[in-house]
PDB file of C-alpha atoms in Angstrom:
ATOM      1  CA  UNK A   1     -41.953-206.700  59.119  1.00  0.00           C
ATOM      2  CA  UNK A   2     -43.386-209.329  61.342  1.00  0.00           C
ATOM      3  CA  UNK A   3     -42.010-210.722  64.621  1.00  0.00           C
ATOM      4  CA  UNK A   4     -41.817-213.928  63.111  1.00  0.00           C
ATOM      5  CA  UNK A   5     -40.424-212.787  59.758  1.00  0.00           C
ATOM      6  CA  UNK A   6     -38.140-210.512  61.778  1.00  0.00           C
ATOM      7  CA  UNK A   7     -36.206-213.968  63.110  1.00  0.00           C
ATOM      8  CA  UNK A   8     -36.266-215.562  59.431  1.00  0.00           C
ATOM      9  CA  UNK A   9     -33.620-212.689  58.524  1.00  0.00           C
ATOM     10  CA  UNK A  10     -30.776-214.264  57.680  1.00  0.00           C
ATOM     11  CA  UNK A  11     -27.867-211.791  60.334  1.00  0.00           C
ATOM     12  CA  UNK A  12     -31.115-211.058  62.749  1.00  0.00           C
ATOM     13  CA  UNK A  13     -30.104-214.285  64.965  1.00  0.00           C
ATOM     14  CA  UNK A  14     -26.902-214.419  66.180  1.00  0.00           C
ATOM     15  CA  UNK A  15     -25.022-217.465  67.020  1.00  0.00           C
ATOM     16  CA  UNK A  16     -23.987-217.742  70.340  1.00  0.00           C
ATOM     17  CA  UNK A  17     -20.410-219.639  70.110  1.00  0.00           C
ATOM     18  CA  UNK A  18     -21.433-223.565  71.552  1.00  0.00           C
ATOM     19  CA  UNK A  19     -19.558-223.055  74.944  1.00  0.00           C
ATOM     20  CA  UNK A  20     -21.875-219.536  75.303  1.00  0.00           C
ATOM     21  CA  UNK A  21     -25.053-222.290  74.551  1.00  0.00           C
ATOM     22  CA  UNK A  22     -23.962-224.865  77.349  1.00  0.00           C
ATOM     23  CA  UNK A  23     -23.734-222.267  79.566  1.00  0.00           C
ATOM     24  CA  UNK A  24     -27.034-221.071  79.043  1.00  0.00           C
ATOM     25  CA  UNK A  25     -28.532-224.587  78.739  1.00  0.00           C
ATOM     26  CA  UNK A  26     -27.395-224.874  82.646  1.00  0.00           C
ATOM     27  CA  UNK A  27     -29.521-222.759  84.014  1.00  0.00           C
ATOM     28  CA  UNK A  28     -32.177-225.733  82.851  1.00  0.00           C
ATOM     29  CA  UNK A  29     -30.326-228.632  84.403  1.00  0.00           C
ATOM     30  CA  UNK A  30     -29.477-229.591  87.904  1.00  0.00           C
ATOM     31  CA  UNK A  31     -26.615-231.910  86.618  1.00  0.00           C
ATOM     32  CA  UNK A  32     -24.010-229.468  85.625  1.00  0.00           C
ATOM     33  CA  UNK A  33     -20.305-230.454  85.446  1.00  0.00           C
ATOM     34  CA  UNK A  34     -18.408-227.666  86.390  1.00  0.00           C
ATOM     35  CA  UNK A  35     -15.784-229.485  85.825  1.00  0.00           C
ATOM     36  CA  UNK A  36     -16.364-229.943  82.797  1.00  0.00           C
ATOM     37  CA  UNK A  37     -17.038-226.467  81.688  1.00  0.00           C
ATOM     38  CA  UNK A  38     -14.069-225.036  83.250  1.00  0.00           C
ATOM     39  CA  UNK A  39     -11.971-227.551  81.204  1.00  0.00           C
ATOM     40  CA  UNK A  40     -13.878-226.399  77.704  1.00  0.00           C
ATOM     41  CA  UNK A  41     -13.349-222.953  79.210  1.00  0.00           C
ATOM     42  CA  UNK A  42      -9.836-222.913  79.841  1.00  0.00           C
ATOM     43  CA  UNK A  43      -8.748-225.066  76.641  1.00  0.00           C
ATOM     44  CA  UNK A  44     -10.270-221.515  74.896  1.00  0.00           C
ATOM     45  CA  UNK A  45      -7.586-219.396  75.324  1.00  0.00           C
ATOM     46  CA  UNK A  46      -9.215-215.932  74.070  1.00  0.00           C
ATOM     47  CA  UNK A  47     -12.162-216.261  76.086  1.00  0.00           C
ATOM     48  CA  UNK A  48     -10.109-217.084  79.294  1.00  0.00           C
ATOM     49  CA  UNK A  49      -7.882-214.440  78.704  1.00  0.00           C
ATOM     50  CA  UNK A  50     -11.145-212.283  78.997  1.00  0.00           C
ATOM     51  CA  UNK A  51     -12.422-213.822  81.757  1.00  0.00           C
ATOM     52  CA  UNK A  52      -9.187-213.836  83.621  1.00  0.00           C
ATOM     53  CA  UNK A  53      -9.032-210.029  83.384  1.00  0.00           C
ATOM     54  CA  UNK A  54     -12.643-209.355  84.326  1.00  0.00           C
ATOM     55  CA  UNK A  55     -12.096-211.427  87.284  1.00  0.00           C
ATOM     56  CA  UNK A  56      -9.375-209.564  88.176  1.00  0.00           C
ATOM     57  CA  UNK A  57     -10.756-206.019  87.764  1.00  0.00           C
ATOM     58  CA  UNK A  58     -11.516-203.578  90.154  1.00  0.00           C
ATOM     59  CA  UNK A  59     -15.455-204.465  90.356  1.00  0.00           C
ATOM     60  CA  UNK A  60     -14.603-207.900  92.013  1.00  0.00           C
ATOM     61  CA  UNK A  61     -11.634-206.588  94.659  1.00  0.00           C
ATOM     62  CA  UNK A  62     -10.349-209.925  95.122  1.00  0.00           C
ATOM     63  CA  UNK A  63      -7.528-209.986  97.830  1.00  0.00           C
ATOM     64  CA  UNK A  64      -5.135-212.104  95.243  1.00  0.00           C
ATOM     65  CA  UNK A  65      -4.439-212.357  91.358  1.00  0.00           C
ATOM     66  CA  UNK A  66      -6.781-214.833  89.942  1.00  0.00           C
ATOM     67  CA  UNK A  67      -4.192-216.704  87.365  1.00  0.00           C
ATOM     68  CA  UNK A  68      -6.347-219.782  86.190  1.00  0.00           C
ATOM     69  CA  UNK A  69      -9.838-220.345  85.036  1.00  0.00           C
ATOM     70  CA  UNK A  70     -10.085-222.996  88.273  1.00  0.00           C
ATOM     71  CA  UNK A  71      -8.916-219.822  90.575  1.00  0.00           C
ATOM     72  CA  UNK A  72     -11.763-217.771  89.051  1.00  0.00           C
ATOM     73  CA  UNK A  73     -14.530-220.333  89.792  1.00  0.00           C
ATOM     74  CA  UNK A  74     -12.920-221.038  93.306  1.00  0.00           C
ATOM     75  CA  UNK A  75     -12.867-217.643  94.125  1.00  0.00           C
ATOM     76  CA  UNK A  76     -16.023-215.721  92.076  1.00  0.00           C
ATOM     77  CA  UNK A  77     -18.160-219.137  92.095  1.00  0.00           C
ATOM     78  CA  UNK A  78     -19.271-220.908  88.900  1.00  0.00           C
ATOM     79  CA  UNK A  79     -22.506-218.544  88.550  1.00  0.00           C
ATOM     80  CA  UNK A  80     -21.000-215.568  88.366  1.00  0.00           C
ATOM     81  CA  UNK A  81     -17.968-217.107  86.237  1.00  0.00           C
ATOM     82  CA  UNK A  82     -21.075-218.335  84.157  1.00  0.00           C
ATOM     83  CA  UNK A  83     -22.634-214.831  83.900  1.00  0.00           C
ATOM     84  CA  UNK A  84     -19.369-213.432  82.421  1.00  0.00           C
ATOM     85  CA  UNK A  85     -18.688-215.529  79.982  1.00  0.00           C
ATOM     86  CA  UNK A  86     -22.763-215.109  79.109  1.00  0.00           C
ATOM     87  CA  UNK A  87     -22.032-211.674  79.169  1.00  0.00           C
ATOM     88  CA  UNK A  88     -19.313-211.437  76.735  1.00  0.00           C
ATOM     89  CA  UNK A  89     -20.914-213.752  74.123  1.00  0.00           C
ATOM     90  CA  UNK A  90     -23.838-211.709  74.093  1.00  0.00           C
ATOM     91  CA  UNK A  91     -21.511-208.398  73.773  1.00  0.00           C
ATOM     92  CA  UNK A  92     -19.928-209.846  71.180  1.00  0.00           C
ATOM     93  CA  UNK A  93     -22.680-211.321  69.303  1.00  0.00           C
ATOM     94  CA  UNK A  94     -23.190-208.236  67.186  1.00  0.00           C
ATOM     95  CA  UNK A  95     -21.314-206.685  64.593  1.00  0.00           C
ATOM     96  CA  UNK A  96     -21.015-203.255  63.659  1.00  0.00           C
ATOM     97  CA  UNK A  97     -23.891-201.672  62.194  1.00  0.00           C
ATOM     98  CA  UNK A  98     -23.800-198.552  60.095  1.00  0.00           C
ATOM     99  CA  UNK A  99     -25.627-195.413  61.707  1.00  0.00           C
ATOM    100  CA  UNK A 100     -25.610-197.339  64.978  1.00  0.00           C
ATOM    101  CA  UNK A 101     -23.686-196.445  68.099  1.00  0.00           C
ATOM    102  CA  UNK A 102     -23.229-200.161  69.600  1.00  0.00           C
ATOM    103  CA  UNK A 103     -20.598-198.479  71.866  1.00  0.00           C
ATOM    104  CA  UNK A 104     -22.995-196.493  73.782  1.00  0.00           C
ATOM    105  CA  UNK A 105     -25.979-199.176  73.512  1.00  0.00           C
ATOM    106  CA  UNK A 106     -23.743-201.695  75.149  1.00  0.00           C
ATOM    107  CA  UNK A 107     -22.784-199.068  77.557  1.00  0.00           C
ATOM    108  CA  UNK A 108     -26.804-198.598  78.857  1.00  0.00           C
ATOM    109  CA  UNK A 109     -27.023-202.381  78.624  1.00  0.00           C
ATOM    110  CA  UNK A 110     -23.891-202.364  81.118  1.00  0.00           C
ATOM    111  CA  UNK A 111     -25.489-199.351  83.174  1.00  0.00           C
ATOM    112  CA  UNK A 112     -28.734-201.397  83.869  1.00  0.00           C
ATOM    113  CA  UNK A 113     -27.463-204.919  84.288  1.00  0.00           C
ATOM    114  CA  UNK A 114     -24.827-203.490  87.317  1.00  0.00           C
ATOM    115  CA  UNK A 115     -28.012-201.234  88.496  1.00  0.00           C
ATOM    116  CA  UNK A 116     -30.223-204.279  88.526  1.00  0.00           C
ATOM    117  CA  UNK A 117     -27.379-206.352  90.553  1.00  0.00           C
ATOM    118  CA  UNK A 118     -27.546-203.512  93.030  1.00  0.00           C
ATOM    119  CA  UNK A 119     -30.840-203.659  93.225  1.00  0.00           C
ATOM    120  CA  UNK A 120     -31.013-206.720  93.905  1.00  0.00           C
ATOM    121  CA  UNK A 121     -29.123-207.398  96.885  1.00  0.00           C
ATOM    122  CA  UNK A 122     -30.904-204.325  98.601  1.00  0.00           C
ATOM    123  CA  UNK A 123     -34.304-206.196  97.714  1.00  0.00           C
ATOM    124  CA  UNK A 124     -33.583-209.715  97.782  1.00  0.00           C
ATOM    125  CA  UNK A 125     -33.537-211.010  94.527  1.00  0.00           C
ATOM    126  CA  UNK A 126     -31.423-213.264  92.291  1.00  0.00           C
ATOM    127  CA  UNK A 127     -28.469-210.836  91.795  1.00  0.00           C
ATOM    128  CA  UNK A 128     -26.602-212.991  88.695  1.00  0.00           C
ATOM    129  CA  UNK A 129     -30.278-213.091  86.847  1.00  0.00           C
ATOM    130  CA  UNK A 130     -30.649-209.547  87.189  1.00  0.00           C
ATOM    131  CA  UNK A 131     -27.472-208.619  85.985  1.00  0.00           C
ATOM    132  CA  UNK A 132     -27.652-211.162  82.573  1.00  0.00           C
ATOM    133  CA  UNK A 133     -31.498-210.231  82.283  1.00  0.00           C
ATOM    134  CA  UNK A 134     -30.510-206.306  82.773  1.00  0.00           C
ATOM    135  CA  UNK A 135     -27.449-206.531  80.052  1.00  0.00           C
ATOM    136  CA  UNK A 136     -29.845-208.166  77.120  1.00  0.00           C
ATOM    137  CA  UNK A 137     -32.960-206.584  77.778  1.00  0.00           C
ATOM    138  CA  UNK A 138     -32.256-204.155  75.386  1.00  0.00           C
ATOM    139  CA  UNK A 139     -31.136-206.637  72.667  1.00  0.00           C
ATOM    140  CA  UNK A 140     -33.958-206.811  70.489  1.00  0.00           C
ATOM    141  CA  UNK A 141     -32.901-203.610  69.272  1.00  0.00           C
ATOM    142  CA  UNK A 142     -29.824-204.630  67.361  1.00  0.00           C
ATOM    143  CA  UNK A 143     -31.527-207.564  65.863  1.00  0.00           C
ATOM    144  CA  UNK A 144     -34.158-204.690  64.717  1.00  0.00           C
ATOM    145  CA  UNK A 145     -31.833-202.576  63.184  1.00  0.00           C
ATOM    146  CA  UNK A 146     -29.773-205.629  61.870  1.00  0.00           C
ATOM    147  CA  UNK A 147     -33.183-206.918  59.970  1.00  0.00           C
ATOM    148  CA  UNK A 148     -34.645-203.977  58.889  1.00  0.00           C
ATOM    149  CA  UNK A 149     -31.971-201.018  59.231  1.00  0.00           C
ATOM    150  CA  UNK A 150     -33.467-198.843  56.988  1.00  0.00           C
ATOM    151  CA  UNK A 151     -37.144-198.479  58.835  1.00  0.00           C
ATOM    152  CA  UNK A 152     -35.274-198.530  62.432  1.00  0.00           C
ATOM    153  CA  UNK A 153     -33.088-195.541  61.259  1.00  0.00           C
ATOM    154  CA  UNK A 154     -35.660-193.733  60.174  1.00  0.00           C
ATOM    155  CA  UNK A 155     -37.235-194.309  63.668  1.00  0.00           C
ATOM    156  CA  UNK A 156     -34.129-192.845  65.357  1.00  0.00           C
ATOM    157  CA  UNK A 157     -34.249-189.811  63.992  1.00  0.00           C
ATOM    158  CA  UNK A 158     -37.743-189.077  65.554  1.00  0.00           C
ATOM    159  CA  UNK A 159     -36.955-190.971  68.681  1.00  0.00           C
ATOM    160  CA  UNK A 160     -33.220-192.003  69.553  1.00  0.00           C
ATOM    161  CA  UNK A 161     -32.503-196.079  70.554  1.00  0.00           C
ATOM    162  CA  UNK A 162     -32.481-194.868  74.085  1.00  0.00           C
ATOM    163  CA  UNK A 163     -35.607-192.381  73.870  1.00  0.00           C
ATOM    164  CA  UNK A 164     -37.893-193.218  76.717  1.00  0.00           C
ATOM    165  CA  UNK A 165     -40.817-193.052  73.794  1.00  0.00           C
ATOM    166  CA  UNK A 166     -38.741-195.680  72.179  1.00  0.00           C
ATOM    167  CA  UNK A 167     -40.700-198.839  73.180  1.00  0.00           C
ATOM    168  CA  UNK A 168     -44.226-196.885  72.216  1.00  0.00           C
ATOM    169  CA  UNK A 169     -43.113-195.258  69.148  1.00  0.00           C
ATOM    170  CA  UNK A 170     -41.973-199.097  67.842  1.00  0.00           C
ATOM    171  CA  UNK A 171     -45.024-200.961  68.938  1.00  0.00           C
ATOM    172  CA  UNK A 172     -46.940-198.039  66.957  1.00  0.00           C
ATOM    173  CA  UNK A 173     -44.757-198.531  63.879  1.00  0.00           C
ATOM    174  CA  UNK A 174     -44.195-202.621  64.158  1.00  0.00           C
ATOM    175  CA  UNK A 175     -47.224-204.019  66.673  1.00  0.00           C
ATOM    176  CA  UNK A 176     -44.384-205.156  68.519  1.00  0.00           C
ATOM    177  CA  UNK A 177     -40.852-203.375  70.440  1.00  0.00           C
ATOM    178  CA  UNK A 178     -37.312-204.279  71.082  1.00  0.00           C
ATOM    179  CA  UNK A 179     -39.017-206.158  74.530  1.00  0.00           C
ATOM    180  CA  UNK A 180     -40.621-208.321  72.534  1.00  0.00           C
ATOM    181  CA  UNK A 181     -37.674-209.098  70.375  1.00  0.00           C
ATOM    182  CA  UNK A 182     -35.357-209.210  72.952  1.00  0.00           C
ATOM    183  CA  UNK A 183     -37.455-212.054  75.225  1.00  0.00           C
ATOM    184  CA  UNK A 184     -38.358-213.826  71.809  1.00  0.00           C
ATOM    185  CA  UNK A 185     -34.226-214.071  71.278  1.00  0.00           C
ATOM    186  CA  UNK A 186     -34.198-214.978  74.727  1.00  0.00           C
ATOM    187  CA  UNK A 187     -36.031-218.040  74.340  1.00  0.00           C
ATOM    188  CA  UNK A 188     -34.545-218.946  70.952  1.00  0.00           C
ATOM    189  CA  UNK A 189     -31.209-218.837  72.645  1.00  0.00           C
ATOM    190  CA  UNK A 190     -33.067-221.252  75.390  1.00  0.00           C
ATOM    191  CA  UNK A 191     -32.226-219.052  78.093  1.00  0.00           C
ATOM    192  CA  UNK A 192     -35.177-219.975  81.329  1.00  0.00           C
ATOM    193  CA  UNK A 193     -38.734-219.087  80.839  1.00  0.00           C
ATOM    194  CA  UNK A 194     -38.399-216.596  83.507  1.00  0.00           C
ATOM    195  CA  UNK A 195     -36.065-214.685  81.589  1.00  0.00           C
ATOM    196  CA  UNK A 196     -38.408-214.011  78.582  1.00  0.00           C
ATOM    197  CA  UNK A 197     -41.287-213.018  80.829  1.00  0.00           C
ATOM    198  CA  UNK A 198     -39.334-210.610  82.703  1.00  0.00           C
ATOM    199  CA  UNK A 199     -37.832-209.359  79.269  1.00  0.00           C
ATOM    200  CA  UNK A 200     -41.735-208.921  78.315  1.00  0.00           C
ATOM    201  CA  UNK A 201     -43.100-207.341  81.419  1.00  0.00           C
ATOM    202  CA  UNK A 202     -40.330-204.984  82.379  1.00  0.00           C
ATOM    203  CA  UNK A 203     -41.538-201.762  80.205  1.00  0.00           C
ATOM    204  CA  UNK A 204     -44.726-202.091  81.727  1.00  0.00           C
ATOM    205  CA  UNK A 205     -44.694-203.935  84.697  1.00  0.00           C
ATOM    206  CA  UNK A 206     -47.964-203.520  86.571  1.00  0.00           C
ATOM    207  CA  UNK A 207     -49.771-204.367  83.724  1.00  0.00           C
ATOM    208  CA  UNK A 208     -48.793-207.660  84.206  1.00  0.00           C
ATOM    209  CA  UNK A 209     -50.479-209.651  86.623  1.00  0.00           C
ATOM    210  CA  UNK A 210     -49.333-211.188  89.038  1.00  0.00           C
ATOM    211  CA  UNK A 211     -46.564-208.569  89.442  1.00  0.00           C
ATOM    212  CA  UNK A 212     -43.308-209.679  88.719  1.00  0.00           C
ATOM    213  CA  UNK A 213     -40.704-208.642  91.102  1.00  0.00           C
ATOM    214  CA  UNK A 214     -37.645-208.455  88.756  1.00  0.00           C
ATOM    215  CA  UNK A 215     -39.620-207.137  86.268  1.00  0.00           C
ATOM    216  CA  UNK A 216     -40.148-203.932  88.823  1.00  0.00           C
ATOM    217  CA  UNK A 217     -36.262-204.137  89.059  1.00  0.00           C
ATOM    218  CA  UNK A 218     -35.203-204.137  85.481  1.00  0.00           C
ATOM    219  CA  UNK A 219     -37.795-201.184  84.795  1.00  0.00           C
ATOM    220  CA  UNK A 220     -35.764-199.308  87.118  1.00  0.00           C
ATOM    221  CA  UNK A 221     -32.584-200.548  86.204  1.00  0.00           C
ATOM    222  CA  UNK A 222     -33.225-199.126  82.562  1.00  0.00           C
ATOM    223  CA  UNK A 223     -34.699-195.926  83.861  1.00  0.00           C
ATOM    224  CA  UNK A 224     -32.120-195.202  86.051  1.00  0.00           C
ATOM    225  CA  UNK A 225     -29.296-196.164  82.874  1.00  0.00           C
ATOM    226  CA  UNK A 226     -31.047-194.095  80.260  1.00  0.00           C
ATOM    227  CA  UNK A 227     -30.652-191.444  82.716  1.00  0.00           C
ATOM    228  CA  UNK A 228     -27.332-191.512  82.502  1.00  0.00           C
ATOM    229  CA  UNK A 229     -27.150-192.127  78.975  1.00  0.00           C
ATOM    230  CA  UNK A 230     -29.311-188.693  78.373  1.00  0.00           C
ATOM    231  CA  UNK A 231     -27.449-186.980  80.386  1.00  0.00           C
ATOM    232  CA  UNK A 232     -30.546-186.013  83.058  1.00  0.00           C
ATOM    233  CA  UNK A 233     -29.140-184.029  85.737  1.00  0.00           C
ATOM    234  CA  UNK A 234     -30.355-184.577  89.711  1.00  0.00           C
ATOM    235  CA  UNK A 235     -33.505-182.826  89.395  1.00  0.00           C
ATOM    236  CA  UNK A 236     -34.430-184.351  86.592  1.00  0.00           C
ATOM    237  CA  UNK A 237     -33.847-187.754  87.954  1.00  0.00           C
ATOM    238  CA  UNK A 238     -35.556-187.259  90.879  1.00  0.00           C
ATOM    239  CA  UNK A 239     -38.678-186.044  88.728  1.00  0.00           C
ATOM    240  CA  UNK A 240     -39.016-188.954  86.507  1.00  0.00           C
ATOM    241  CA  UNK A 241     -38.352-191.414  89.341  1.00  0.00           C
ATOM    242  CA  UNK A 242     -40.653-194.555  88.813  1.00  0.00           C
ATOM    243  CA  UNK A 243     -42.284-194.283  92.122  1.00  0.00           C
ATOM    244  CA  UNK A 244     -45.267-196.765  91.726  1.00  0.00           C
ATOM    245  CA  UNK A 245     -42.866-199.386  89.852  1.00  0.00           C
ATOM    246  CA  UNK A 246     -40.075-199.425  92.854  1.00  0.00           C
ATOM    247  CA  UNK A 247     -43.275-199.116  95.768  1.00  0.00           C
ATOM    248  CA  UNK A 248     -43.960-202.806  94.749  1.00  0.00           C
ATOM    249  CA  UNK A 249     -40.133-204.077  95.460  1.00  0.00           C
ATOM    250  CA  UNK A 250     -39.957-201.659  98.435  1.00  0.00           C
ATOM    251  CA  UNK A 251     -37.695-199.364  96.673  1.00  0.00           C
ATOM    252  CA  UNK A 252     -37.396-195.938  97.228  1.00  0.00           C
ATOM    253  CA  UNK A 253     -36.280-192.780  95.325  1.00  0.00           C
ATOM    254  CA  UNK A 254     -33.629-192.298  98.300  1.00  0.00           C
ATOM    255  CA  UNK A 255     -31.986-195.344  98.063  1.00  0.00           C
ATOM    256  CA  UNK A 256     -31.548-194.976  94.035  1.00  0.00           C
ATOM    257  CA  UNK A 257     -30.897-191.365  94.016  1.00  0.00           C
ATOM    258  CA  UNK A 258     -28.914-190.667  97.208  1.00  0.00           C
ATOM    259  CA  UNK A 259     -27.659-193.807  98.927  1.00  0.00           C
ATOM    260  CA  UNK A 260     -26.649-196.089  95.661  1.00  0.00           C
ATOM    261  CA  UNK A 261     -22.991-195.164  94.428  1.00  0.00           C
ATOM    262  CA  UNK A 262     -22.583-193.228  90.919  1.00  0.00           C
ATOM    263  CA  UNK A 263     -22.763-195.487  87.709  1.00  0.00           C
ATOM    264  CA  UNK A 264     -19.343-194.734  86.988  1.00  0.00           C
ATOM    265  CA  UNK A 265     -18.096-196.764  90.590  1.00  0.00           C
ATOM    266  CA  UNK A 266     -21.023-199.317  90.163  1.00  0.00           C
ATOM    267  CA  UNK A 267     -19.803-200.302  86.563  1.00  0.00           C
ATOM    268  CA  UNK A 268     -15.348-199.642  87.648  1.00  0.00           C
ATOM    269  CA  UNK A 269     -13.817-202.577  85.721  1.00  0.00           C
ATOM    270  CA  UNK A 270     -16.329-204.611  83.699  1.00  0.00           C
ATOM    271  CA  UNK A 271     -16.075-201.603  80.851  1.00  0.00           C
ATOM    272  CA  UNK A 272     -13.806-204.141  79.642  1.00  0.00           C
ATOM    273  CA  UNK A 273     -16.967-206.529  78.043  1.00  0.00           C
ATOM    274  CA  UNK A 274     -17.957-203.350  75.874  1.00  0.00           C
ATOM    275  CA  UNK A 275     -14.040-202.213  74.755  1.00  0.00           C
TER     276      UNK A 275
END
């Protein structure tokens, strides 16, 4: 199936619910009501139940009980309010699929985006974009096996979803991967430019020219969360380390393998978007 025919399926594009889409769209605009939002947000009362729990979870250590969706923009900002409530729309885009573990795909997805935050700070980049850019990057997958189960299951038996010879093994079989899929969604869904081209770049990124920083980051991101997801041990971390990627950001094998905290304290309290 074509890329193009792939999107014509009629479950292969999810809708994101219309509060989900305004939130995106403001990452295009420089005239954003926050006020606004925040009202839409707290007149839904399921999704600011959700958000009022993330926000008071362990991975935000706030010094009091956020009770309102006002407290939670006063006290997280409106951008990372924004990125949850991105976050859970896209977590909860997808349905169940049969022969599909969306469980432990969401869990990677979770893996890289904190990761990517991480990595972030210690280089200097845009911390909320590398989280929401880190959690989908992945997504093209479940469109995949929504469109065209049958073909993508027979792919997982010779190479599992989170196979490192994933992305090769699908552009061999398709002429395209979940990368592609995922930035194409991406800019369906109107998400910025700079989101697809990241999307794009990141399983490759120094064949893209010029180098895109956050492209480096999310290749690492996903490295370092398939790890964990395979079960690699230290050793085996250490040996597949992405040197040449992380030399262009400045990052280096100690800082990911010795000084960054385990996955498990990185990702304490957001487990809550995948449950």
């Amino acid at each position: 199936m074509k890329l193009d025919a792939l999107f014509q399926h009629p479950d292969a594009l999810p809708t994101a619910p219309k509060l989900v889409q305004e939130l995106i769209e403001s990452f295009n605009s420089d005239n954003v009501s926050t006020d606004e939002i925040v009202r839409k947000l707290a007149i839904d009362q399921v999704l600011s139940a959700k958000l009022l729990r993330l926000a008071n979870s362990a991975y935000f250590h706030v010094s009091r009980s956020i009770g309102t969706v006002e407290d939670a923009v006063s006290m997280l900002g409106f951008i990372t309010v924004r990125t949850l409530v991105i976050s859970n729309g896209l977590v909860n885009g997808f349905k169940a699929m049969p022969g599909f573990d969306l469980k432990k795909f969401w869990r990677y997805g979770l893996h890289t985006a904190v990761v990517a935050k991480w990595l972030a700070k210690k280089s200097r980049q845009n911390g909320d974009q590398a989280f929401t850019v880190g959690l989908m990057h992945g997504i093209g997958q479940l469109v995949m096996h929504t469109a065209m189960p049958e073909q993508m299951l027979q792919l997982d038996k010779i190479a599992p979803p989170l196979d490192p010879r994933r992305l090769d093994i699908e552009s061999t079989s398709f002429g395209y991967n979940f990368a592609a899929v995922s930035a194409e969604l991406a800019r369906r869904w109107k998400f910025p430019m700079s989101f697809s081209s990241v999307i794009s770049a990141f399983p490759d990124p120094l064949e893209h020219a010029p180098v895109d920083p956050m492209a480096c980051l999310i290749h690492i991101a996903a490295w370092r969360a398939r790890a964990e997801s395979n079960g690699l041990d230290a050793d085996e971390i250490a040996a597949t380390f992405p040197a040449e990627v992380a030399a262009q950001i400045g990052v280096t094998q100690e800082l990911v393998c010795e000084e960054m905290p385990p996955l498990s304290e990185l990702v304490e309290g957001l487990d809550q978007l995948i449950s």
